[in-house]
CSV table of C-alpha atoms in Angstrom, one decimal:
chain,number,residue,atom,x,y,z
A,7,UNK,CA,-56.8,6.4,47.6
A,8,UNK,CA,-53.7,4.3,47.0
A,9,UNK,CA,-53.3,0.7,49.4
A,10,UNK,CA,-50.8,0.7,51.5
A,11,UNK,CA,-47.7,-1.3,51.0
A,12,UNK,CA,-46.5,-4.0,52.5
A,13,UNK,CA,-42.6,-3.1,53.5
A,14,UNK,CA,-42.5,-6.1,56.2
A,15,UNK,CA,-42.3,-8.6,52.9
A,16,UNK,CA,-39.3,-6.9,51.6
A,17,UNK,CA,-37.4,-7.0,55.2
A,18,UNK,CA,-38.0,-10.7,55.5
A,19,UNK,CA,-36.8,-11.7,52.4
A,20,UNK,CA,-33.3,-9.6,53.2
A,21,UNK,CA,-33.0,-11.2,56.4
A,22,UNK,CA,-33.9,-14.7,55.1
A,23,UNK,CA,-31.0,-14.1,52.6
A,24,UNK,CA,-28.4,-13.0,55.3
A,25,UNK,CA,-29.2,-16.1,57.6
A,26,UNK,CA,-29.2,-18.3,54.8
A,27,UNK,CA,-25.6,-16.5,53.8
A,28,UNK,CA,-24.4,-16.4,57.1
A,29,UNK,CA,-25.0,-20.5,57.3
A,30,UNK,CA,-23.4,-20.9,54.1
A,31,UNK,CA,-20.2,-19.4,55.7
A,32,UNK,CA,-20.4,-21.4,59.1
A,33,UNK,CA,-20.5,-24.4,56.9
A,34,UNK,CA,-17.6,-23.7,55.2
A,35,UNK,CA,-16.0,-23.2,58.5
A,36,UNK,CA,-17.0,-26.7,59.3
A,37,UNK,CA,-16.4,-28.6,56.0
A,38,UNK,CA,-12.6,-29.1,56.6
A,39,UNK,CA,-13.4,-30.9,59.8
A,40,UNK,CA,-16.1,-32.7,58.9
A,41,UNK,CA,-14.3,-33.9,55.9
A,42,UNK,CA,-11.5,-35.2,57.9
A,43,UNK,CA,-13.5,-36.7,60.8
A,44,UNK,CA,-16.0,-38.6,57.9
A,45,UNK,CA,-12.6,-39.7,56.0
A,46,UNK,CA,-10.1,-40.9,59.3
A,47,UNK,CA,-12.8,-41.8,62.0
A,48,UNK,CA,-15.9,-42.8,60.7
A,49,UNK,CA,-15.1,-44.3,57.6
A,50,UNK,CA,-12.1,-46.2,59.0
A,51,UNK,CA,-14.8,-47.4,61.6
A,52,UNK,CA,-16.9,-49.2,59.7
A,53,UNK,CA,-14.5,-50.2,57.4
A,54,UNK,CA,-12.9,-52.2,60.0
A,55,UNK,CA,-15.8,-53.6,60.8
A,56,UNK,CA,-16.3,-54.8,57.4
A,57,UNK,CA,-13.0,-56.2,57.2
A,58,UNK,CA,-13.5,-58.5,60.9
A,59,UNK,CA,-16.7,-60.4,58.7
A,60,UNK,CA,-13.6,-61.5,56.0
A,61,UNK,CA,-11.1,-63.6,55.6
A,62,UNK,CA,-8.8,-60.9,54.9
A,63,UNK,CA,-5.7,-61.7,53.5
A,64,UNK,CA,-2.7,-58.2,53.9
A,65,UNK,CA,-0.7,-60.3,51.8
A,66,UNK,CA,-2.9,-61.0,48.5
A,67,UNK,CA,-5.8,-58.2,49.6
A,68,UNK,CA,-8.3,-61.7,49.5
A,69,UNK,CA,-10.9,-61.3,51.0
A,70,UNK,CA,-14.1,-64.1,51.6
A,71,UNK,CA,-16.7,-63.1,54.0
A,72,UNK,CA,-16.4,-65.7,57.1
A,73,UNK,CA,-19.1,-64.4,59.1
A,74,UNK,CA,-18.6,-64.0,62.9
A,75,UNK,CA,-15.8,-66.6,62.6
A,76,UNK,CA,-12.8,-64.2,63.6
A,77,UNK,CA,-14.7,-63.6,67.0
A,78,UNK,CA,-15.3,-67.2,67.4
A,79,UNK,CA,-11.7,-67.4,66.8
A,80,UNK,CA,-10.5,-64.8,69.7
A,81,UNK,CA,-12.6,-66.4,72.3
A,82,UNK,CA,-10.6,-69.6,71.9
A,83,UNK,CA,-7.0,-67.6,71.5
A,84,UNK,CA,-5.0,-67.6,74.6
A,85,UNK,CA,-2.9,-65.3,73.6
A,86,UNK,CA,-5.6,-63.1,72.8
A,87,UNK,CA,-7.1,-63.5,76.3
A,88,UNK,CA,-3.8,-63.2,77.8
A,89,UNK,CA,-3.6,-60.0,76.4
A,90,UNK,CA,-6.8,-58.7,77.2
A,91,UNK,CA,-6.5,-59.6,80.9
A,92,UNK,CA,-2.9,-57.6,80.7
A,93,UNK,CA,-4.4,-54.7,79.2
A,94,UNK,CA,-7.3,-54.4,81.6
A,95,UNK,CA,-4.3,-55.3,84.6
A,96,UNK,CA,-2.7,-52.4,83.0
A,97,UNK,CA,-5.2,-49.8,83.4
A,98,UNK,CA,-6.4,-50.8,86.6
A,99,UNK,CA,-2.4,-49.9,87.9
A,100,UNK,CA,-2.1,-46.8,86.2
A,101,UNK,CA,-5.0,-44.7,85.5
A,102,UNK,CA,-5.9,-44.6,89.5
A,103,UNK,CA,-2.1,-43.1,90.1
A,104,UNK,CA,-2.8,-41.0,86.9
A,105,UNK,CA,-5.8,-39.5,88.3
A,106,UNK,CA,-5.0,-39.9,92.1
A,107,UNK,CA,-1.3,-38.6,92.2
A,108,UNK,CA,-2.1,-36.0,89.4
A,109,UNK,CA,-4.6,-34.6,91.4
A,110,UNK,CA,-2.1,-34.5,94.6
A,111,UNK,CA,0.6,-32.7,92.5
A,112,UNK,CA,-1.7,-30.2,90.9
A,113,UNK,CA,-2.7,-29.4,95.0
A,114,UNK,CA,1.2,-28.9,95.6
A,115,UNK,CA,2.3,-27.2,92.9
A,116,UNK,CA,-0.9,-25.2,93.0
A,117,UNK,CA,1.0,-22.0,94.4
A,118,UNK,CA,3.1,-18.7,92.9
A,119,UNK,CA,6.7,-19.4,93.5
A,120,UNK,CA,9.7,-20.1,91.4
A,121,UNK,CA,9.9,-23.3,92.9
A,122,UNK,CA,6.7,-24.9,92.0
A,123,UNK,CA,7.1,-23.4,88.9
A,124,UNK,CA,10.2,-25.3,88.3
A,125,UNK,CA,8.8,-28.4,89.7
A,126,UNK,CA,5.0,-28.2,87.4
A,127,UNK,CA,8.0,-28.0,84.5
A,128,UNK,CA,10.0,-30.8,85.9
A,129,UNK,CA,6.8,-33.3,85.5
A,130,UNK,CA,5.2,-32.3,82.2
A,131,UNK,CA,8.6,-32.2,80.5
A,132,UNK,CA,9.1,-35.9,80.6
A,133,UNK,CA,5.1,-36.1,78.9
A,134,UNK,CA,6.7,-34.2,76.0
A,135,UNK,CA,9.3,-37.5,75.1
A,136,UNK,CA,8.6,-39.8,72.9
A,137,UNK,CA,7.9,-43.8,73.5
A,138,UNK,CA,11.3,-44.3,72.5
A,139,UNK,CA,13.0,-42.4,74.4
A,140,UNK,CA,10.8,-43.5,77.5
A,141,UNK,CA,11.8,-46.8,77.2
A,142,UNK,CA,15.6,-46.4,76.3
A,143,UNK,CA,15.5,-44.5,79.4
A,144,UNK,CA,13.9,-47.1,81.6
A,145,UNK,CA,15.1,-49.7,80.0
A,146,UNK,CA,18.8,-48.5,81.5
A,147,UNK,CA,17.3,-47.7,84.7
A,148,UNK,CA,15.6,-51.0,85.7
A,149,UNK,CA,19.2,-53.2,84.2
A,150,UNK,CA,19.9,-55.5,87.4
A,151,UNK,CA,23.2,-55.0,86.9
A,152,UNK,CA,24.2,-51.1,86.3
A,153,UNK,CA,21.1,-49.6,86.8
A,154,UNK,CA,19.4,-47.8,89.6
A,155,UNK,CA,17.6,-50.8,90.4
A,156,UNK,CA,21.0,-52.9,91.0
A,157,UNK,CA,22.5,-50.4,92.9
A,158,UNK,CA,19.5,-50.3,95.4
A,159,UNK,CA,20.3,-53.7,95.9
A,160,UNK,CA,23.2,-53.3,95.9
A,161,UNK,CA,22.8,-50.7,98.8
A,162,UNK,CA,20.2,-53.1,100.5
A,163,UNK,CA,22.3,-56.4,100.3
A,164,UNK,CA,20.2,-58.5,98.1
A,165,UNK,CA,20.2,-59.4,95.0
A,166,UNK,CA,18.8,-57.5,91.9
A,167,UNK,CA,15.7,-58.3,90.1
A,168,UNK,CA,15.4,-58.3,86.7
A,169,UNK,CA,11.9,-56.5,86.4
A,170,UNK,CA,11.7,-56.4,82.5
A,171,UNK,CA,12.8,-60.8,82.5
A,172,UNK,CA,10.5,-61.4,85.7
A,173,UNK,CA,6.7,-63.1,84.6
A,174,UNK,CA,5.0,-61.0,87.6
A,175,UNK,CA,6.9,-57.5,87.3
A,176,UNK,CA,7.1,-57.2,83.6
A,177,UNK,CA,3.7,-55.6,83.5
A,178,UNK,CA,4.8,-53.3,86.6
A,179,UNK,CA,7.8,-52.2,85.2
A,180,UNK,CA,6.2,-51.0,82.1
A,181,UNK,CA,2.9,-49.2,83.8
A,182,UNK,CA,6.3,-47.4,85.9
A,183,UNK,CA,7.6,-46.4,83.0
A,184,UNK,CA,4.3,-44.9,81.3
A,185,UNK,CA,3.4,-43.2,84.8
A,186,UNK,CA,6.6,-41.4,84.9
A,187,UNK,CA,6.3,-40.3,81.0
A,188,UNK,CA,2.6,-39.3,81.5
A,189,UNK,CA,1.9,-38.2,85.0
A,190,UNK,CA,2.6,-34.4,83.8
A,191,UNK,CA,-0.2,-34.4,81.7
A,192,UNK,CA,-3.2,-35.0,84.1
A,193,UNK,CA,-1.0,-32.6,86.7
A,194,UNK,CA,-1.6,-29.7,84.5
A,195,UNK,CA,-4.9,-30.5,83.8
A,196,UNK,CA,-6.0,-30.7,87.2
A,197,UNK,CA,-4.0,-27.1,87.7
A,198,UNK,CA,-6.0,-25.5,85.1
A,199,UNK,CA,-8.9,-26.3,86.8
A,200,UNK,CA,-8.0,-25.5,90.3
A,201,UNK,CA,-6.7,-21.6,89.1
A,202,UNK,CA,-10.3,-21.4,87.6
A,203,UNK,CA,-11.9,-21.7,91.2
A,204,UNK,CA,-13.2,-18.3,92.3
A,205,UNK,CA,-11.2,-16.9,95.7
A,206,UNK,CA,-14.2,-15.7,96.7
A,207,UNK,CA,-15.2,-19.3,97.7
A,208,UNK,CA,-11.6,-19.8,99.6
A,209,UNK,CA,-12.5,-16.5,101.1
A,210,UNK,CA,-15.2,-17.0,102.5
A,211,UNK,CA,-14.2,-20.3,103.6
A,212,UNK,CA,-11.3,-18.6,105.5
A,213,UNK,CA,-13.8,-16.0,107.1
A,214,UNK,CA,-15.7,-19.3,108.6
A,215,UNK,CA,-12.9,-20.8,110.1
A,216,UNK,CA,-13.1,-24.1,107.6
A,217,UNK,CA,-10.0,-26.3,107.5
A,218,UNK,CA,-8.0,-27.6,104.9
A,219,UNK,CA,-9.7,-30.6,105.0
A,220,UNK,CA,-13.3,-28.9,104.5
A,221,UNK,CA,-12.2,-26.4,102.2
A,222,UNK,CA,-10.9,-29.1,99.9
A,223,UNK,CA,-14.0,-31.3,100.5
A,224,UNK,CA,-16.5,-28.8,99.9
A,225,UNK,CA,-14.7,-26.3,97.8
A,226,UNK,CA,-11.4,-27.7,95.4
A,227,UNK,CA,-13.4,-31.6,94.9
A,228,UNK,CA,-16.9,-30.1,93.9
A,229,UNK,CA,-15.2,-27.4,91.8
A,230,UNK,CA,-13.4,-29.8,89.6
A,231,UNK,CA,-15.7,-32.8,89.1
A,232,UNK,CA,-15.8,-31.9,85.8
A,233,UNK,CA,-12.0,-32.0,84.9
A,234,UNK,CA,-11.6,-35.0,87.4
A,235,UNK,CA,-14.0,-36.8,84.9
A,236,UNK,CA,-12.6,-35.7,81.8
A,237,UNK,CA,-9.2,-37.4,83.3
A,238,UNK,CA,-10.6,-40.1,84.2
A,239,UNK,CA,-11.8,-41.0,80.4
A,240,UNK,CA,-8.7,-39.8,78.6
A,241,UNK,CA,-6.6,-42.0,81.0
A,242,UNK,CA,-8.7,-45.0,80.6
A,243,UNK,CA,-9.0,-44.7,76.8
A,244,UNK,CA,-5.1,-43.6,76.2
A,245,UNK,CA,-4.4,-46.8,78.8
A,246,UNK,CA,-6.3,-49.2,77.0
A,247,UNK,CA,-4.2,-48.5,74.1
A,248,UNK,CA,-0.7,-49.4,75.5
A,249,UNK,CA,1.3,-50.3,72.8
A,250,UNK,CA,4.9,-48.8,72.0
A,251,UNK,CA,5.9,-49.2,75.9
A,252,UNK,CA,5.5,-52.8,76.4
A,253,UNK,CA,6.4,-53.5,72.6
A,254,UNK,CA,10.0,-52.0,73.3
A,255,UNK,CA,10.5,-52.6,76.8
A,256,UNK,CA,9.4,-56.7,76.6
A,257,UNK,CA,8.3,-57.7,73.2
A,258,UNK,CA,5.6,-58.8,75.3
A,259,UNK,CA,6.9,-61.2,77.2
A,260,UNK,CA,8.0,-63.3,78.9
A,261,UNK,CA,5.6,-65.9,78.8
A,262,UNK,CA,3.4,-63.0,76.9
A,263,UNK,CA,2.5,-61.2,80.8
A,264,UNK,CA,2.9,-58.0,79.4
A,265,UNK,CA,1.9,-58.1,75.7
A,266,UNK,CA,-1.5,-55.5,75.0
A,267,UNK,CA,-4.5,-55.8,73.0
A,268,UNK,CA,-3.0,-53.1,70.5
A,269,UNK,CA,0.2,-55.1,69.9
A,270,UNK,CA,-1.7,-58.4,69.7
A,271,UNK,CA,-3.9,-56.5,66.9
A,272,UNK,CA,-0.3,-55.3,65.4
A,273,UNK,CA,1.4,-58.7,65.5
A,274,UNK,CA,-2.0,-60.5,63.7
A,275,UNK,CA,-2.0,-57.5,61.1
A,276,UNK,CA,1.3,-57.1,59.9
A,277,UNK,CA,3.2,-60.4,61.1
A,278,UNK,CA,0.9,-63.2,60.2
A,279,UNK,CA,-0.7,-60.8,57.9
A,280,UNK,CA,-4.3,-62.1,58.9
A,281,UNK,CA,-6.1,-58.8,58.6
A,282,UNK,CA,-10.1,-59.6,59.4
A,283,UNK,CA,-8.6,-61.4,62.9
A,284,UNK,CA,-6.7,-58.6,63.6
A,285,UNK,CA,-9.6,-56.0,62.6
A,286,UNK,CA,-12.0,-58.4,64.7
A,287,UNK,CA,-9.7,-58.2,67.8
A,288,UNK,CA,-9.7,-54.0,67.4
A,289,UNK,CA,-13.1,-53.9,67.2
A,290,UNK,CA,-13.3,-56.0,70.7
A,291,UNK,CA,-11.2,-53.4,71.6
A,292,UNK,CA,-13.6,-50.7,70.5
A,293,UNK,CA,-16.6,-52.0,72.2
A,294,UNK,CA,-14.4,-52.1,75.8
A,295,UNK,CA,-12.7,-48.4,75.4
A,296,UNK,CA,-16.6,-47.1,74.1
A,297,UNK,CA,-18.6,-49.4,76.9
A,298,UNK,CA,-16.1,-48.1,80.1
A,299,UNK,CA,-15.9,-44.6,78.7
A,300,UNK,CA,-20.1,-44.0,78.7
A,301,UNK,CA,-20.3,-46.0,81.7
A,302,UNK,CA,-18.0,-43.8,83.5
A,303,UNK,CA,-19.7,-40.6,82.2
A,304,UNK,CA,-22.7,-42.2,82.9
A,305,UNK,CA,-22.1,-42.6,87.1
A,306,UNK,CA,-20.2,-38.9,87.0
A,307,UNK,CA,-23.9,-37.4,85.5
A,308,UNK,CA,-25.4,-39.6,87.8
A,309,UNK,CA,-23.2,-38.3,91.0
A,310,UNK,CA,-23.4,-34.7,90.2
A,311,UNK,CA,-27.8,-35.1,89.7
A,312,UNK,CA,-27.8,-34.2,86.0
């Protein structure tokens, strides 16, 4: 009598070598990209981080290790804490608009016709512009003298106001100018979301005799929590960042109300060429954007019961 073979050891070893091949390809797949986020996120990370502990001179490429000394530094820089209270001013004034007004449009222009079409169009071209253009652009509209701004006053009898010159408005005038150049973004966002909402829901909303007000509350709201967080971040991170707007618009001034963390971090790098402050200020920076962005994920997962 001849034993009986064992055909389940051959099978396994096939599969074993298909699964192992099939990884193989997936992780060639994923090499580029994990190359390039190793090489321009990571690395540039903790190199930074590095570079805050020296003396770091742009100029000579010195560097001596100094220790916690560049943070000691900023917490005695007025300028620097100028700066950080103008940033977080900043974001306070635009990223509730962003995400507030954003959410209103993308309720408007929520509908089939050629007008809204023309209209979603209208406010995400200006998102497609670049910071110099923004500015050039705003920069002509808020002159006191030919602008739009000094012919409203003219039209209203009193006399113009030089926004971009003014200590209190110079912030305000540049948080305008970004609102206007990146409202369109959040607006489609929100519009994505709200064509992805069943009309089944609005249906049978309609067969129960709920009003707009209900149907919005416990319908469009609940439906897009998830989007509305997702705005929320990106506008707080991307607003935290100002830079190009208030650097062309004011130079940061006057009196330094509207100059951002970013430009502070630009003006230390490649003015004075004192790299570790500069790289210590970013990574103050860093820890704000990373600490506000969990925290605010943190209270959405917490709202929705996750």
């Amino acid at each position: 009598m001849t034993a009986p073979t064992d055909t389940a050891a051959p099978a396994r070893a096939v599969k074993s070598r298909t699964l192992h091949s099939s990884d193989m390809r997936n992780m060639l797949f994923v090499a580029p990209f994990l190359i390039a986020y190793l090489v321009l996120l990571v690395y540039p990370l903790f190199y930074g981080m590095w570079i805050s502990l020296q003396r770091y001179d742009l100029f000579d490429l010195s560097a001596e290790f100094a220790g916690l000394e560049n943070y000691a530094r900023l917490l005695d820089d007025d300028i620097f804490l100028g700066a950080l209270r103008n940033t977080f001013l900043f974001v306070a004034m635009t990223v509730p608009i962003f995400v507030g007004l954003g959410l209103a449009l993308a309720l408007a222009l929520n509908k089939r016709t050629r007008a809204a079409t023309i209209m979603r169009a209208i406010f995400f071209g200006t998102s497609v512009l670049s910071v110099t253009i923004v500015t050039i652009v705003w920069k002509v509209v808020l002159m006191p003298t030919t602008g739009i701004v000094g012919a409203a006053a003219d039209v209203l009898g009193t006399e113009p106001i030089s926004m971009l010159s003014h200590p209190d408005l110079a912030l305000v005038a540049v948080a305008m100018a970004t609102v206007w150049w990146v409202l369109g973004l959040p607006m489609i966002l929100f519009l994505a979301a709200l064509q992805q909402i069943p009309q089944d829901l609005y249906e049978a909303a309609a067969l129960d005799n709920a009003g707009r007000w209900t149907t919005l509350r416990k319908i469009t709201l609940p439906s897009i929590r998830r989007t509305f967080v997702v705005v929320t971040i990106y506008q707080v991170v991307a607003q935290f960042q100002l830079f190009g707007q208030s650097l062309l618009m004011t130079g940061g001034g006057p009196n330094n109300r509207s100059r951002s963390i970013v430009q502070f971090v630009y003006e230390q790098g490649f003015k004075t060429w004192d790299v570790g402050y500069a790289a210590a200020a970013s990574e103050v920076l860093f820890l704000i954007i990373a600490v506000v962005a969990i925290a605010q994920y943190a209270y959405s997962i917490r709202g929705q019961g996750q």
